[in-house]
Amino acid sequence: MTDKPSVLFVCVHNAGRSQMAAGFLAHLGEGRIEVRSAGSAPGERVNPVAVEAMREVGIDISGEQPKMLTVDAVRESDVCVTMGCGDACPVFPGKRYLDWRLDDPAGQGIEAVRPIRDEIERRVRALIAELITAA
């Protein structure tokens, strides 16, 4: 554990929304916040349209791989942000949980994914402001 706040982004496949959110937090957080992402049923690879959408804003998530959600990942995070994963995320007392209701980019074209990406960026920026102020 570090003194930095830590955030875990969770969606079902860990291939779109949570990967974009983690990419934004890693980039915009500038190392001040620990970043994790995982899925309750991880996909084979990160959604290529999500990769393309992030590349458009200068963030490369092409090297990321979907990861399985573990109890340890939740336990080690200060904030757990769920994105449509239902009740798959274990709940621990003292953790902060946020549920970001966002459209799923799976099967969508780039035109549909851009607004999802932009909303994720807006929410990540707000979360960073909160966490950095609290720290």
CSV table of C-alpha atoms in Angstrom, one decimal, residues 18-132:
chain,number,residue,atom,x,y,z
A,18,SER,CA,-13.1,0.6,-17.3
A,19,GLN,CA,-10.1,0.6,-19.6
A,20,MET,CA,-10.9,4.1,-20.9
A,21,ALA,CA,-11.4,5.4,-17.3
A,22,ALA,CA,-8.1,3.8,-16.2
A,23,GLY,CA,-6.3,5.3,-19.2
A,24,PHE,CA,-7.7,8.8,-18.4
A,25,LEU,CA,-6.8,8.5,-14.6
A,26,ALA,CA,-3.3,7.2,-15.3
A,27,HIS,CA,-2.7,10.1,-17.8
A,28,LEU,CA,-4.5,12.9,-16.0
A,29,GLY,CA,-3.5,11.8,-12.5
A,30,GLU,CA,0.1,12.2,-13.4
A,31,GLY,CA,1.2,9.4,-10.9
A,32,ARG,CA,-0.6,11.0,-8.0
A,33,ILE,CA,-3.3,8.2,-7.9
A,34,GLU,CA,-2.9,4.5,-8.1
A,35,VAL,CA,-5.0,3.0,-10.9
A,36,ARG,CA,-6.5,-0.4,-11.3
A,37,SER,CA,-9.2,-1.9,-13.6
A,38,ALA,CA,-10.8,-5.3,-13.8
A,39,GLY,CA,-13.9,-7.1,-15.0
A,40,SER,CA,-16.3,-9.6,-13.5
A,41,ALA,CA,-16.1,-11.6,-16.8
A,42,PRO,CA,-13.0,-10.3,-18.6
A,43,GLY,CA,-13.0,-10.2,-22.4
A,44,GLU,CA,-10.3,-11.5,-24.7
A,45,ARG,CA,-8.9,-8.1,-25.5
A,46,VAL,CA,-9.5,-4.4,-25.1
A,47,ASN,CA,-12.2,-3.1,-27.5
A,48,PRO,CA,-10.4,-1.8,-30.6
A,49,VAL,CA,-12.9,1.1,-30.9
A,50,ALA,CA,-12.2,2.1,-27.3
A,51,VAL,CA,-8.5,2.0,-28.2
A,52,GLU,CA,-9.1,4.2,-31.3
A,53,ALA,CA,-11.3,6.7,-29.3
A,54,MET,CA,-8.6,7.1,-26.7
A,55,ARG,CA,-5.9,7.4,-29.3
A,56,GLU,CA,-7.8,10.4,-30.7
A,57,VAL,CA,-7.2,12.2,-27.4
A,58,GLY,CA,-3.6,11.2,-27.1
A,59,ILE,CA,-3.9,8.3,-24.7
A,60,ASP,CA,-2.6,4.8,-25.8
A,61,ILE,CA,-4.4,1.9,-24.1
A,62,SER,CA,-3.5,-0.6,-26.8
A,63,GLY,CA,-1.1,-2.5,-24.6
A,64,GLU,CA,-3.7,-3.2,-21.9
A,65,GLN,CA,-5.3,-6.6,-21.2
A,66,PRO,CA,-8.6,-7.3,-19.6
A,67,LYS,CA,-8.1,-8.5,-16.0
A,68,MET,CA,-10.3,-10.6,-13.6
A,69,LEU,CA,-11.8,-8.8,-10.7
A,70,THR,CA,-10.4,-10.1,-7.5
A,71,VAL,CA,-11.3,-9.5,-3.8
A,72,ASP,CA,-7.7,-8.2,-3.3
A,73,ALA,CA,-8.1,-5.5,-6.0
A,74,VAL,CA,-11.2,-4.2,-4.2
A,75,ARG,CA,-9.6,-4.5,-0.8
A,76,GLU,CA,-6.5,-2.5,-1.9
A,77,SER,CA,-8.5,0.3,-3.5
A,78,ASP,CA,-9.9,3.4,-1.7
A,79,VAL,CA,-12.5,4.0,-4.4
A,80,CYS,CA,-14.3,1.4,-6.5
A,81,VAL,CA,-16.1,2.7,-9.5
A,82,THR,CA,-18.5,0.2,-11.1
A,83,MET,CA,-19.8,0.6,-14.6
A,84,GLY,CA,-22.6,-1.8,-15.3
A,85,CYS,CA,-21.2,-4.9,-13.5
A,86,GLY,CA,-24.2,-5.4,-11.3
A,87,ASP,CA,-23.5,-7.1,-7.9
A,88,ALA,CA,-20.3,-8.7,-9.0
A,89,CYS,CA,-18.1,-6.3,-7.0
A,90,PRO,CA,-17.5,-7.4,-3.4
A,91,VAL,CA,-18.3,-4.8,-0.8
A,92,PHE,CA,-16.0,-3.9,2.1
A,93,PRO,CA,-16.8,-1.5,4.9
A,94,GLY,CA,-14.9,1.7,4.7
A,95,LYS,CA,-14.5,1.7,0.9
A,96,ARG,CA,-16.1,4.3,-1.3
A,97,TYR,CA,-18.3,2.9,-4.1
A,98,LEU,CA,-19.4,4.9,-7.1
A,99,ASP,CA,-21.7,3.5,-9.8
A,100,TRP,CA,-21.2,5.3,-13.1
A,101,ARG,CA,-24.1,4.5,-15.4
A,102,LEU,CA,-22.6,4.7,-18.9
A,103,ASP,CA,-23.6,3.2,-22.2
A,104,ASP,CA,-21.5,0.1,-23.1
A,105,PRO,CA,-19.2,0.8,-26.1
A,106,ALA,CA,-19.2,-2.9,-27.1
A,107,GLY,CA,-20.4,-3.4,-30.6
A,108,GLN,CA,-20.6,0.4,-31.2
A,109,GLY,CA,-18.8,2.4,-33.9
A,110,ILE,CA,-16.5,5.3,-33.1
A,111,GLU,CA,-19.2,7.9,-33.5
A,112,ALA,CA,-21.1,6.3,-30.6
A,113,VAL,CA,-18.0,5.7,-28.5
A,114,ARG,CA,-16.7,9.3,-28.5
A,115,PRO,CA,-19.5,10.7,-26.3
A,116,ILE,CA,-19.0,7.8,-23.8
A,117,ARG,CA,-15.3,8.5,-23.8
A,118,ASP,CA,-15.9,12.2,-23.2
A,119,GLU,CA,-18.3,11.6,-20.3
A,120,ILE,CA,-15.8,9.2,-18.8
A,121,GLU,CA,-13.1,11.9,-19.1
A,122,ARG,CA,-15.4,14.5,-17.4
A,123,ARG,CA,-16.1,12.1,-14.5
A,124,VAL,CA,-12.5,11.1,-14.1
A,125,ARG,CA,-11.4,14.8,-14.0
A,126,ALA,CA,-14.0,15.4,-11.2
A,127,LEU,CA,-12.8,12.3,-9.3
A,128,ILE,CA,-9.2,13.5,-9.5
A,129,ALA,CA,-10.1,16.9,-8.2
A,130,GLU,CA,-11.9,15.3,-5.2
A,131,LEU,CA,-9.1,12.8,-4.4
A,132,ILE,CA,-6.2,15.3,-4.8
